Coordinates of C-alpha atoms and ligand atoms in Angstrom, one line a residue:
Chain A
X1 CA 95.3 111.9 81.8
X2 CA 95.4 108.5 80.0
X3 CA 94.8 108.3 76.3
X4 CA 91.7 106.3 75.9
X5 CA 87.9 106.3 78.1
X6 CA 84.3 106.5 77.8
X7 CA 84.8 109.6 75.4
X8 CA 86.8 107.6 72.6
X9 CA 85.6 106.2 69.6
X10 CA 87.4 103.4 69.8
X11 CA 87.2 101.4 73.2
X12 CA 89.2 98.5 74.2
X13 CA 86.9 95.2 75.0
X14 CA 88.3 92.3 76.8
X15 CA 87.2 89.2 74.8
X16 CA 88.8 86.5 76.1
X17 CA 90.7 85.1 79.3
X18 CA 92.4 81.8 79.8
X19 CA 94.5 80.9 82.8
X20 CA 95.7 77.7 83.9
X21 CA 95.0 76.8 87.7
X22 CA 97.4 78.8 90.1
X23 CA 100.0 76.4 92.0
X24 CA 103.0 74.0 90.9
X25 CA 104.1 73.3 87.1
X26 CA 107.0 71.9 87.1
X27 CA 108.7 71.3 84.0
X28 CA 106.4 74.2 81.8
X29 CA 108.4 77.3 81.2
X30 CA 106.7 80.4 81.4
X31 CA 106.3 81.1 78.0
X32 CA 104.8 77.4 77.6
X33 CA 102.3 78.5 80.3
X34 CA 101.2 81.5 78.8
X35 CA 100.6 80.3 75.9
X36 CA 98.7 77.7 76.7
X37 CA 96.6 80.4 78.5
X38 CA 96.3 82.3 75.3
X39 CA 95.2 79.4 73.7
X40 CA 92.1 79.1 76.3
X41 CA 91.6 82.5 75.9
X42 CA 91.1 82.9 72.0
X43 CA 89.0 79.8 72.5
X44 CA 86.8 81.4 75.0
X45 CA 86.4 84.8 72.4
X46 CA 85.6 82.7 69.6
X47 CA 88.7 83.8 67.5
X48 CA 92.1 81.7 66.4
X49 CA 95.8 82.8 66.9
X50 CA 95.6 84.0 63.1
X51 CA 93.3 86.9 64.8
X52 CA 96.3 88.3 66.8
X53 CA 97.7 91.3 65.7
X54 CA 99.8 92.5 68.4
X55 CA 101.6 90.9 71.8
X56 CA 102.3 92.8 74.6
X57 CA 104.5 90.3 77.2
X58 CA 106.3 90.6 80.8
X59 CA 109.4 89.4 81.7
X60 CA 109.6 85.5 83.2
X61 CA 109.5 86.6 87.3
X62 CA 112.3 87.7 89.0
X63 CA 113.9 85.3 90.7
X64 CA 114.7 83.5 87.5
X65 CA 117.6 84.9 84.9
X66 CA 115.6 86.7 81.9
X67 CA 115.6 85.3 78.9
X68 CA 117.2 87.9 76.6
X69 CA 114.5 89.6 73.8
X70 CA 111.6 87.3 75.0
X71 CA 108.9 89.1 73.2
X72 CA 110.8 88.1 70.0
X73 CA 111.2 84.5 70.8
X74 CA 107.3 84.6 71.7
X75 CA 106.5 85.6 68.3
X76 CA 109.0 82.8 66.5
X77 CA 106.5 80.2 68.8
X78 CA 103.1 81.8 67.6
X79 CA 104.5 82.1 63.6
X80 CA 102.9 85.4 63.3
X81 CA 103.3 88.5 61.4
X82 CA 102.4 91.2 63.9
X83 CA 101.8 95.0 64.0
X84 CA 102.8 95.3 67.9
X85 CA 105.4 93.4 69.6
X86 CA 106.7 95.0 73.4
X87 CA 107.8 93.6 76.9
X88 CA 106.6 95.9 79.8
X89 CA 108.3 96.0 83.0
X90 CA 107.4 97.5 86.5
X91 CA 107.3 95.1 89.0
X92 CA 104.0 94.3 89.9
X93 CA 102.1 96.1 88.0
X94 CA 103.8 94.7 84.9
X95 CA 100.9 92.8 83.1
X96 CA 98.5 95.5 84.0
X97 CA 100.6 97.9 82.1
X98 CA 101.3 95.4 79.0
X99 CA 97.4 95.6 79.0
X100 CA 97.6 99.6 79.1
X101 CA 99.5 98.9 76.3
X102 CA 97.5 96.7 74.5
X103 CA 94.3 99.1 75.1
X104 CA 96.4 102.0 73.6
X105 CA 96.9 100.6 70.8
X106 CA 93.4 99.1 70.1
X107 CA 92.0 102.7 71.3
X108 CA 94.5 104.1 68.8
X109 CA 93.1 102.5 66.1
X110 CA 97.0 100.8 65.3
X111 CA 95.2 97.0 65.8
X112 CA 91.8 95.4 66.8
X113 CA 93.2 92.1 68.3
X114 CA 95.7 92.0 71.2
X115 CA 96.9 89.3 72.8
X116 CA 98.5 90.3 76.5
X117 CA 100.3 87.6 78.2
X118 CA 101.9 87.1 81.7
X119 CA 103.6 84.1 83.4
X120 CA 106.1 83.0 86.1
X121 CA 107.1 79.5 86.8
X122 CA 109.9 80.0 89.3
X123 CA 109.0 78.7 92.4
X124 CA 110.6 75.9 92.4
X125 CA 114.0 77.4 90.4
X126 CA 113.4 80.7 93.5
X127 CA 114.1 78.2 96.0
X128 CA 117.0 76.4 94.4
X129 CA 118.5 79.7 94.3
X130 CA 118.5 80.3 98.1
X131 CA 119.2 76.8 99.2
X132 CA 121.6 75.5 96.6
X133 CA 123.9 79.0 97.0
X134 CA 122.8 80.7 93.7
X135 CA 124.9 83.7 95.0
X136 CA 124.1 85.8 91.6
X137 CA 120.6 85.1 91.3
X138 CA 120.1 86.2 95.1
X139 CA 122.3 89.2 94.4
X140 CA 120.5 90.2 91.5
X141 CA 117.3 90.2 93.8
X142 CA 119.5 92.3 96.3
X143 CA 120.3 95.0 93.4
X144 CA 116.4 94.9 92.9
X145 CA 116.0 96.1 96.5
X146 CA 117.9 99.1 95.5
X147 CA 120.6 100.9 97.2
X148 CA 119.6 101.4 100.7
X149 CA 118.1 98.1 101.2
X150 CA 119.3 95.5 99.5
X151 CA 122.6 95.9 101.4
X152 CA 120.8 95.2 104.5
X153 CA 120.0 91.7 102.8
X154 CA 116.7 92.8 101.6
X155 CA 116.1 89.9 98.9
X156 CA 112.0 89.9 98.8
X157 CA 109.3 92.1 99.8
X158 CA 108.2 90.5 102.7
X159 CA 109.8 92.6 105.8
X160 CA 108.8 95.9 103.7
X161 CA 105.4 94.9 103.7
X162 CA 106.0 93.5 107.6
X163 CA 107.0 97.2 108.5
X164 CA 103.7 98.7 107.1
X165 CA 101.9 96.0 108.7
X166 CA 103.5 97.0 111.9
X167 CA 102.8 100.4 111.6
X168 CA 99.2 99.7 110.7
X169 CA 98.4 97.6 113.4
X170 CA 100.1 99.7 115.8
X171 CA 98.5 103.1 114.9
X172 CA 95.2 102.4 114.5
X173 CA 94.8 99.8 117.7
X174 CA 93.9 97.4 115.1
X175 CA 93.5 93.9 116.7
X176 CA 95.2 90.7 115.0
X177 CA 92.3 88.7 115.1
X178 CA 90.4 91.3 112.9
X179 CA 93.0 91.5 110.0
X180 CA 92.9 87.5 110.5
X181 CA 89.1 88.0 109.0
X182 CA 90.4 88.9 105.8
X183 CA 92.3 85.4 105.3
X184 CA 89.7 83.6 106.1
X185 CA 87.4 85.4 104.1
X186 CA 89.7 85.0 100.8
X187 CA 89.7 81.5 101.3
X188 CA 85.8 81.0 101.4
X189 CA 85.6 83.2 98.1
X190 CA 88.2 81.0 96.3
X191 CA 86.1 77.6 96.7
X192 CA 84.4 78.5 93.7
X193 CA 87.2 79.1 91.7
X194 CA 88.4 76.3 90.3
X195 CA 91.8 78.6 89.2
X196 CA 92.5 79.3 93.1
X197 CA 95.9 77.4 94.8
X198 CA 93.9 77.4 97.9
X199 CA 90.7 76.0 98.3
X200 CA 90.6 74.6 101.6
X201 CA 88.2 76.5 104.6
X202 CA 90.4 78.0 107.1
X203 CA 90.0 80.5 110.7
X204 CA 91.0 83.0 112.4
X205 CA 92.5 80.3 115.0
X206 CA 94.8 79.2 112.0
X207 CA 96.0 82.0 110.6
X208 CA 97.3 83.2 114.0
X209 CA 98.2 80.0 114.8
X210 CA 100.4 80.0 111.7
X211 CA 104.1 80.9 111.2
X212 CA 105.1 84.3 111.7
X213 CA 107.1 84.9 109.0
X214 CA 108.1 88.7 109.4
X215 CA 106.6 89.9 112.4
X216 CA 103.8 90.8 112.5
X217 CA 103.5 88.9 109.4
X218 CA 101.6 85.1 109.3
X219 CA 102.3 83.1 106.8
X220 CA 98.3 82.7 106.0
X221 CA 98.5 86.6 105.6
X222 CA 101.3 86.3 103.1
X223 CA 100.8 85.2 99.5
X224 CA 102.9 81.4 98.4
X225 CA 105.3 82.1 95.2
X226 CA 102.7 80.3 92.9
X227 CA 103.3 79.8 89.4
X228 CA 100.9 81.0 87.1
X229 CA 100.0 82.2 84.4
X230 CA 97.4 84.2 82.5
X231 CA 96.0 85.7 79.1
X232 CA 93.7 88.2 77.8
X233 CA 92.5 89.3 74.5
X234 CA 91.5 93.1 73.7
X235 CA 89.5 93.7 70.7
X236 CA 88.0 96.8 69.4
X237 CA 84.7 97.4 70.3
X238 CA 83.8 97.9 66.7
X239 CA 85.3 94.3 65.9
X240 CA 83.2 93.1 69.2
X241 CA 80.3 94.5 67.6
X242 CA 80.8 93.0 64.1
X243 CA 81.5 89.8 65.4
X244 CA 79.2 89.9 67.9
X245 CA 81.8 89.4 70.5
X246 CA 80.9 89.2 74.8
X247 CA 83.0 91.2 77.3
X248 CA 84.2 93.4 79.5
X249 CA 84.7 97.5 77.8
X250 CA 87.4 99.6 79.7
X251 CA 85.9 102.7 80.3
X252 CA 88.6 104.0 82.6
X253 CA 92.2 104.1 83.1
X254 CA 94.4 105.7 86.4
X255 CA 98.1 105.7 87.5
X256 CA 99.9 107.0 90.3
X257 CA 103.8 106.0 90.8
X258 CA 105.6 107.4 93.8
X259 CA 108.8 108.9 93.1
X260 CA 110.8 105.8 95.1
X261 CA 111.6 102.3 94.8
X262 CA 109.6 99.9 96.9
X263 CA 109.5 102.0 100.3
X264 CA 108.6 105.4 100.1
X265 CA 111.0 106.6 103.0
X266 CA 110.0 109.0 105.5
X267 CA 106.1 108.6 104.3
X268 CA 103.3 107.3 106.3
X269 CA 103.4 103.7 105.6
X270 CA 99.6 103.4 106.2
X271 CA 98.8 106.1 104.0
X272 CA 99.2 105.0 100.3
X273 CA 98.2 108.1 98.5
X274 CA 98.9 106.9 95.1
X275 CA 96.7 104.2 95.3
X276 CA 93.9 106.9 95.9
X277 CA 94.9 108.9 93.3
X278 CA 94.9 106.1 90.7
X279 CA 91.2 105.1 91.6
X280 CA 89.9 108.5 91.6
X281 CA 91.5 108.9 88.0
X282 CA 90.0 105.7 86.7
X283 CA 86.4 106.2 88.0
X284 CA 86.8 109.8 87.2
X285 CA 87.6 108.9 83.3
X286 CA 84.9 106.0 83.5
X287 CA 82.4 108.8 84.9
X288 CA 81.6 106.5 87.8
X289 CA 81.2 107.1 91.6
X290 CA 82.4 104.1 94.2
X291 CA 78.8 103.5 94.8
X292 CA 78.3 102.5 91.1
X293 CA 81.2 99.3 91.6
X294 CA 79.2 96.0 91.9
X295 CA 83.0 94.6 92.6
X296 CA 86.4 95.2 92.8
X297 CA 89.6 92.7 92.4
X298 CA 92.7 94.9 94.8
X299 CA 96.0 93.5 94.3
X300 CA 96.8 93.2 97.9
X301 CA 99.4 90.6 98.1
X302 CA 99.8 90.6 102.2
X303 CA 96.4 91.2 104.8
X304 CA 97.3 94.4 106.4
X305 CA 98.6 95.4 102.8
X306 CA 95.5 94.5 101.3
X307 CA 93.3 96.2 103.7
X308 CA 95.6 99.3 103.5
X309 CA 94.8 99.6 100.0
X310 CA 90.7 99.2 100.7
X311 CA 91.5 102.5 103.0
X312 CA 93.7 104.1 100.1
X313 CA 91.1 103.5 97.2
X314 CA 88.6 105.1 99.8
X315 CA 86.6 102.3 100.2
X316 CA 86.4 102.4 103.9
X317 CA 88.4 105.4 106.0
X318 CA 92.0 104.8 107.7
X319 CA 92.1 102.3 110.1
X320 CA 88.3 100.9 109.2
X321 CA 88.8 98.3 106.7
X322 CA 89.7 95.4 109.1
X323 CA 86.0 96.3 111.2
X324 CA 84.1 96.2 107.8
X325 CA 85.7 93.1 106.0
X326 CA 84.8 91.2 109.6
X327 CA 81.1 92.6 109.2
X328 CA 80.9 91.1 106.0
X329 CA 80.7 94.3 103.4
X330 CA 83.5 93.0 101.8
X331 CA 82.2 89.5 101.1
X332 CA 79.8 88.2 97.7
X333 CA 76.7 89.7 98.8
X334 CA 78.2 92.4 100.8
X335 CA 78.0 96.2 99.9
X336 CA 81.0 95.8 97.7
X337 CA 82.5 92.2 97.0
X338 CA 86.5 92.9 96.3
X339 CA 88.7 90.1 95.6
X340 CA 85.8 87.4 94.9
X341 CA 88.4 85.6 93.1
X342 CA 90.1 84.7 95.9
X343 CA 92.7 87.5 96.2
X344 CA 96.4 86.8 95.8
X345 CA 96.0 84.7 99.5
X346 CA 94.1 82.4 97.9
X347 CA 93.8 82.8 94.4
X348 CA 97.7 82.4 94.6
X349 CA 100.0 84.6 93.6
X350 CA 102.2 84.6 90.4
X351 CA 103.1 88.4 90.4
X352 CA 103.9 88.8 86.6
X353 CA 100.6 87.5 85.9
X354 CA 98.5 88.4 88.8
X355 CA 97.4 91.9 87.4
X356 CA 95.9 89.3 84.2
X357 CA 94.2 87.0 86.8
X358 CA 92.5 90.2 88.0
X359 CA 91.5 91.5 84.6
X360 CA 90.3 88.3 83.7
X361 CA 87.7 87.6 87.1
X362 CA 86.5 91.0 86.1
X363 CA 86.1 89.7 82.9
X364 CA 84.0 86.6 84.0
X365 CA 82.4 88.1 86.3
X366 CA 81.0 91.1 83.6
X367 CA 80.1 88.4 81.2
X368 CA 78.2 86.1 84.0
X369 CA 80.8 83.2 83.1
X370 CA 82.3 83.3 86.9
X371 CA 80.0 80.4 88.2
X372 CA 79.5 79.2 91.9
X373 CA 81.2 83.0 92.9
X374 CA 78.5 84.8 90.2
X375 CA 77.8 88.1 92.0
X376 CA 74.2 88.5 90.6
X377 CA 73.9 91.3 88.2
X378 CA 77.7 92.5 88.2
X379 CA 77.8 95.5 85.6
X380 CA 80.7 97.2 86.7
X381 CA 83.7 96.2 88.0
X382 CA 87.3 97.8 89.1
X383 CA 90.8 96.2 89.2
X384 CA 93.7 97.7 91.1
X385 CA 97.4 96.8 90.6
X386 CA 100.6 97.9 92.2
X387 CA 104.1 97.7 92.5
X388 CA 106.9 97.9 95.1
X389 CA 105.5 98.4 98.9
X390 CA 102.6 100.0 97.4
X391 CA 104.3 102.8 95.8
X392 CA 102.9 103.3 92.7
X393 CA 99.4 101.9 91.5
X394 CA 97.5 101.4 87.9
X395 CA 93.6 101.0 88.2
X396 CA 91.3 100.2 85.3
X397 CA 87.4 100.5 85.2
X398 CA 85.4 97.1 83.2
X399 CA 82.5 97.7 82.5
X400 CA 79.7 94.1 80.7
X401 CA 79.5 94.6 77.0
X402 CA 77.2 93.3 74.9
Chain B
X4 CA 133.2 104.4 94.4
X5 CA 136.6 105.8 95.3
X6 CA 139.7 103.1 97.0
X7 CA 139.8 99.4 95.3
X8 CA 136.9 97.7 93.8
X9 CA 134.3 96.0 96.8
X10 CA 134.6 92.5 96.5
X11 CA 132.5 90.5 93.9
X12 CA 129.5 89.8 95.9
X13 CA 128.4 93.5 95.9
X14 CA 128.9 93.3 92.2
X15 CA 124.7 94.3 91.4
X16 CA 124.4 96.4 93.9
X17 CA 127.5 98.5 93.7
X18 CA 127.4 98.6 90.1
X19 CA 123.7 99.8 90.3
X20 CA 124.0 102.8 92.3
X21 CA 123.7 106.4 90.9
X22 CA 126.1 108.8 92.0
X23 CA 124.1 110.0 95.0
X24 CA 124.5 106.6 96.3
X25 CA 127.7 105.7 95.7
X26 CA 128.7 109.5 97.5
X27 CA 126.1 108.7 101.0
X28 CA 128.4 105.0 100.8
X29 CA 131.4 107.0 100.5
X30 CA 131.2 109.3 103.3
X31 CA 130.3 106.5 105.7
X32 CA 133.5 104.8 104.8
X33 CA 136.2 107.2 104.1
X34 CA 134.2 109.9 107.0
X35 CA 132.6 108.0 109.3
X36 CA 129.9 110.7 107.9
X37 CA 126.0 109.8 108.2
X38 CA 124.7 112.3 105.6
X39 CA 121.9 113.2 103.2
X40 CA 121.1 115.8 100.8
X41 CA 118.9 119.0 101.3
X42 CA 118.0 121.5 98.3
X43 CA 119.9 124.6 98.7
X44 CA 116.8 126.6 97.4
X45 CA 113.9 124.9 99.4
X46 CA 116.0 123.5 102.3
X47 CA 113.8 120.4 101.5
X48 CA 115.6 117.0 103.3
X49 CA 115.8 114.3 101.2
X50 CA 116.6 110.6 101.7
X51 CA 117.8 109.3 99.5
X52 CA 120.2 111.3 98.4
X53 CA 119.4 112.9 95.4
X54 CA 121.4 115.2 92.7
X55 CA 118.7 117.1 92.0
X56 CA 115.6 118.6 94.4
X57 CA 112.8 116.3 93.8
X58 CA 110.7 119.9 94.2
X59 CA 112.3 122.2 92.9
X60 CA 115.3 121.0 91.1
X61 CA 117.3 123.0 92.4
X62 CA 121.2 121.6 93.1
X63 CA 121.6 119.7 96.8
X64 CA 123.7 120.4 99.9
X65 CA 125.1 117.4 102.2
X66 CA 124.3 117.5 105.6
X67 CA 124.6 115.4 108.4
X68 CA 122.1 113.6 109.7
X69 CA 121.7 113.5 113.9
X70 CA 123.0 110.3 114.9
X71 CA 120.4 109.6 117.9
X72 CA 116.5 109.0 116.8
X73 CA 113.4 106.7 117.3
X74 CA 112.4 103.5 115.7
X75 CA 109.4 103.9 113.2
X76 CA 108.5 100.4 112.5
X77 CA 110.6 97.1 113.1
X78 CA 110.7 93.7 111.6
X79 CA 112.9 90.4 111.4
X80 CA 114.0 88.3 107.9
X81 CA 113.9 85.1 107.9
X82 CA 116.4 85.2 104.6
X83 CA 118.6 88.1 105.1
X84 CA 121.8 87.2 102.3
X85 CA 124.5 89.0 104.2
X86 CA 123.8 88.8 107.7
X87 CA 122.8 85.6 110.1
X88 CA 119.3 85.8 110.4
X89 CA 117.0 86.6 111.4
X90 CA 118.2 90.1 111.5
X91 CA 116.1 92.7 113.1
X92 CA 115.6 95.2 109.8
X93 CA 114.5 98.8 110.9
X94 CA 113.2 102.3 109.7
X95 CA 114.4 104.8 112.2
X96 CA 113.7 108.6 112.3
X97 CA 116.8 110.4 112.2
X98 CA 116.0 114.5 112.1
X99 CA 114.1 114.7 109.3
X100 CA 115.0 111.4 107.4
X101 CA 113.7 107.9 108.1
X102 CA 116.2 105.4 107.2
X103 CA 116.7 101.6 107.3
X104 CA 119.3 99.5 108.9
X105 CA 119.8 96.5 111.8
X106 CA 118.9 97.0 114.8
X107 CA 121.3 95.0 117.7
X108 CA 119.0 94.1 120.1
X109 CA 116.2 91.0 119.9
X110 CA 113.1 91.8 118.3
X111 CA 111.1 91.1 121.5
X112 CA 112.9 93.8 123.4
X113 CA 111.9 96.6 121.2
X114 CA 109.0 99.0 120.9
X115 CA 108.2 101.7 118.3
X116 CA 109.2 105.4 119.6
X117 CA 111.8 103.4 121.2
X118 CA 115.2 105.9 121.6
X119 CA 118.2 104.5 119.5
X120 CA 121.7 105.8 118.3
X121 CA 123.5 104.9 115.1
X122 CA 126.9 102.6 115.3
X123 CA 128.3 102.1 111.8
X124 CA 129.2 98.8 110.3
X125 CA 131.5 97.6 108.5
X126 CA 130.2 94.5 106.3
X127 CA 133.5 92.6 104.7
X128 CA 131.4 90.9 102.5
X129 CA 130.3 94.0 100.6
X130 CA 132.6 96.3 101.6
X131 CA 129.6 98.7 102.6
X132 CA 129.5 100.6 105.9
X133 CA 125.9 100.1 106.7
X134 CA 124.2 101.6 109.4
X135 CA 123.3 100.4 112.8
X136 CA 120.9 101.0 115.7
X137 CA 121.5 100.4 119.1
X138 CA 119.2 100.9 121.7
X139 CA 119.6 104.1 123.8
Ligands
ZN502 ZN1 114.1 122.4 96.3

């Protein structure tokens, strides 16, 4: 059971979110990005850096070599004197667990201003690294893969989610075309979102007319390595009161880790039961059915993935999620909008700050600041995060406060 | 790892393995032995290996793993950093375990359920036997 809810005196409120748009920055480190998110964010809440008691911080991607202590050298750049300082890793659900963090401590009563930040700028350095013969940064990767696949040359997550997908399509007779609805879809959402990488209408016909990049894999079902990054600020509700503060209250926390690293061997790899488990948790804690979510943002990452995890959070049964996102249920309007963001197809997809982009559309979206993608009315709202091939999950229930 | 030091490219992934690891690596080198662990309490399988049962925590046995099975799902990389890609990666069903490794045969030619035994590899570059699948 997590330590904070509905049933707490003291609930986490997400007060701010600032994000810069999701693509190319070359030249801005990480930490540069992310604070210049934080800086939009404390903006947004009305508060200045002074405010921030605590920072709660991810490591700078993967691909790139860590910079040793960051959260210290974070603090040296703000200048402050702070009662919580911590870097939380776990792949991709790294920044959603820096913002467990950060809500544990505000639900503790330990601080009432927390600042969680997530960034990666490494696309360009990633791809140094495989064409220029970076042998230790692509080994590093390897080791990352873990001992029964990164020996097989296993350097990114693309043929693990490439065998689900092949699994997926194959045992539920699901057609391409149909998963290529979800795409297309995820591109109409993000041209409203002035954050999103890709704006640009696409169809069906081009996303199987694109690449294959790990059968059965196209590269419009695969997310770009986007740098990105993102910021949010969680107050106390009691400070959100006092200072009369807008946002988003978390009434609900869940987590579900498989015991394995990436692939959950010998498993059904259409049959994420963590994932389930984590949502049930969450709305269970929030004391909320599904039928209560005006939206959801699902981490996703690749189509079949993503659609997977629709089935897994019991949104739609096994094998029905394709059908429904073609039918529109799914979509702004639909019986239950998820990703109107964009998703991390469009959107983009910096992983260590992705869980933050989530956080913060729920964010907009609960304090009607989301714009052209509004979804009228939006009152409660989910956000799903995972890590590995979908081996271990974190979901959070937001719910508008004013 | 037992014998000389694997050569420096391995150097993260050799150094990160726990002892269950570095003992299924073992046996495929020094026994040609395709193995995995099962509790001695529960007679649970387990792949990975594992020291302990991940029910009941009881100690493990090693026991060999059938060397003929069926493909469970099948991909290529485009980026594979020790073998000429695009190398067809694999999860095969061996028994009771599922476990990954290169299949030698083109992508196109393959289906899932498809009947495949194990040849071991030998990968100079690592110093790893790794396992591979050859169709039946
Ligand atoms: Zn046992």
């Amino acid at each position: 059971m997590s330590g904070f809810g509905r049933d707490r005196l003291e609930r986490p409120v997400v007060a701010g979110f600032g994000a810069p748009p999701v693509g190319r920055h070359p030249g801005r480190s990480p930490t540069d990005l992310a604070l210049d998110a934080l800086d939009e964010a404390l903006e947004r809440s009305g508060m200045d850096h002074s405010a921030v008691e605590g920072v709660y911080s991810v490591p700078e991607g993967y691909a790139r070599a860590q910079a040793p202590i960051h959260p210290q050298r974070v603090a040296e750049r703000l200048g402050l004197e702070l009662r919580a300082l911590v870097e939380v890793e776990n792949g991709g659900t790294s920044s959603m667990l820096a913002f467990k963090a950060a809500c544990q401590d505000v639900a503790l009563g330990h601080l009432d201003v927390a600042a969680v930040i997530g960034a990666q700028a490494e696309r360009r350095r990633f791809r140094d690294g495989m064409d220029c013969g970076d042998l230790d940064r692509v080994l590093l990767l390897s080791a990352m893969y873990g001992s029964y696949l990164g020996p097989y040359g296993v350097i990114t997550a693309l043929p693990c989610y490439a065998l689900a997908a092949q699994r997926y399509l194959h045992d539920h007779s699901i057609a391409p075309e149909l998963v290529a609805e979800l795409p297309v879809l995820l591109r109409r959402n993000a041209a409203g979102n002035p954050r999103a990488e890709f704006r640009e209408p696409i169809t069906v016909e081009d996303v199987l007319g694109s690449r294959v990049v790990a059968p059965p894999i196209h590269k419009l079902e695969a997310p770009s390595w986007s740098d990105g990054a993102a910021a949010v600020v969680v107050v106390s509700a009691e400070l959100a009161r006092r200072r009369k503060l807008s946002g988003a209250v978390v009434t609900g926390w869940g987590e579900c880790h498989d015991g394995s690293n990436f692939i959950p061997f010998g498993k059904d790899l259409t049959r994420y039961p963590w994932i389930g488990e984590s949502t049930d948790q969450a709305l269970e804690r929030a004391s909320r059915r599904r039928e209560d979510l005006d939206l959801a943002e699902v981490y996703g990452a690749f189509a079949h993935a993503e659609l997977m995890t629709y089935e897994a959070m019991g949104f739609f049964a096994s094998g029905e999620a394709a059908a429904a996102v073609a039918r529109g249920e799914t979509a702004p309007g639909g019986q239950l909008p998820i990703n109107p963001s964009g998703g991390r197809l469009s959107l983009g997809h910096p992983p260590q700050a992705t869980p933050l982009l989530m956080i913060g559309e729920l964010f907009e979206q609960l304090t009607a600041q989301a714009g052209e993608r509004q979804i009228d009315g939006a009152a409660v709202g989910l956000v799903q995060a995972e890590h590995g091939m979908m081996n271990g999950s974190a979901v959070a229930v937001l719910e508008g406060f004013a | 790892m037992n014998g000389p030091p694997p050569p420096a490219p391995a150097k993260y992934l050799v150094r990160d393995m726990d002892p269950a690891a570095r003992e299924f690596y073992r046996r495929l080198a020094e026994d040609g032995s395709l193995a995995t662990t099962r509790c001695e309490t529960c007679r649970r399988t387990s792949f990975p290996p594992r020291v302990r049962c991940p029910g009941c925590g009881a100690p493990q046995e090693w026991v060999e793993l059938p060397r003929r099975g069926r493909l469970h799902a099948f991909t290529t990389q485009e980026t594979a950093a020790r073998f000429r890609a695009p190398a067809v990666l694999a999860l095969t069903e061996l028994g009771e375990a599922v476990l990954p490794g290169i299949v030698n045969a083109p992508y196109e030619s393959l289906a899932i359920g498809q009947e495949v035994h194990v040849e071991l590899r030998r990968e100079p570059e690592t110093g790893l036997t790794l396992l591979g699948f050859e169709p039946a």
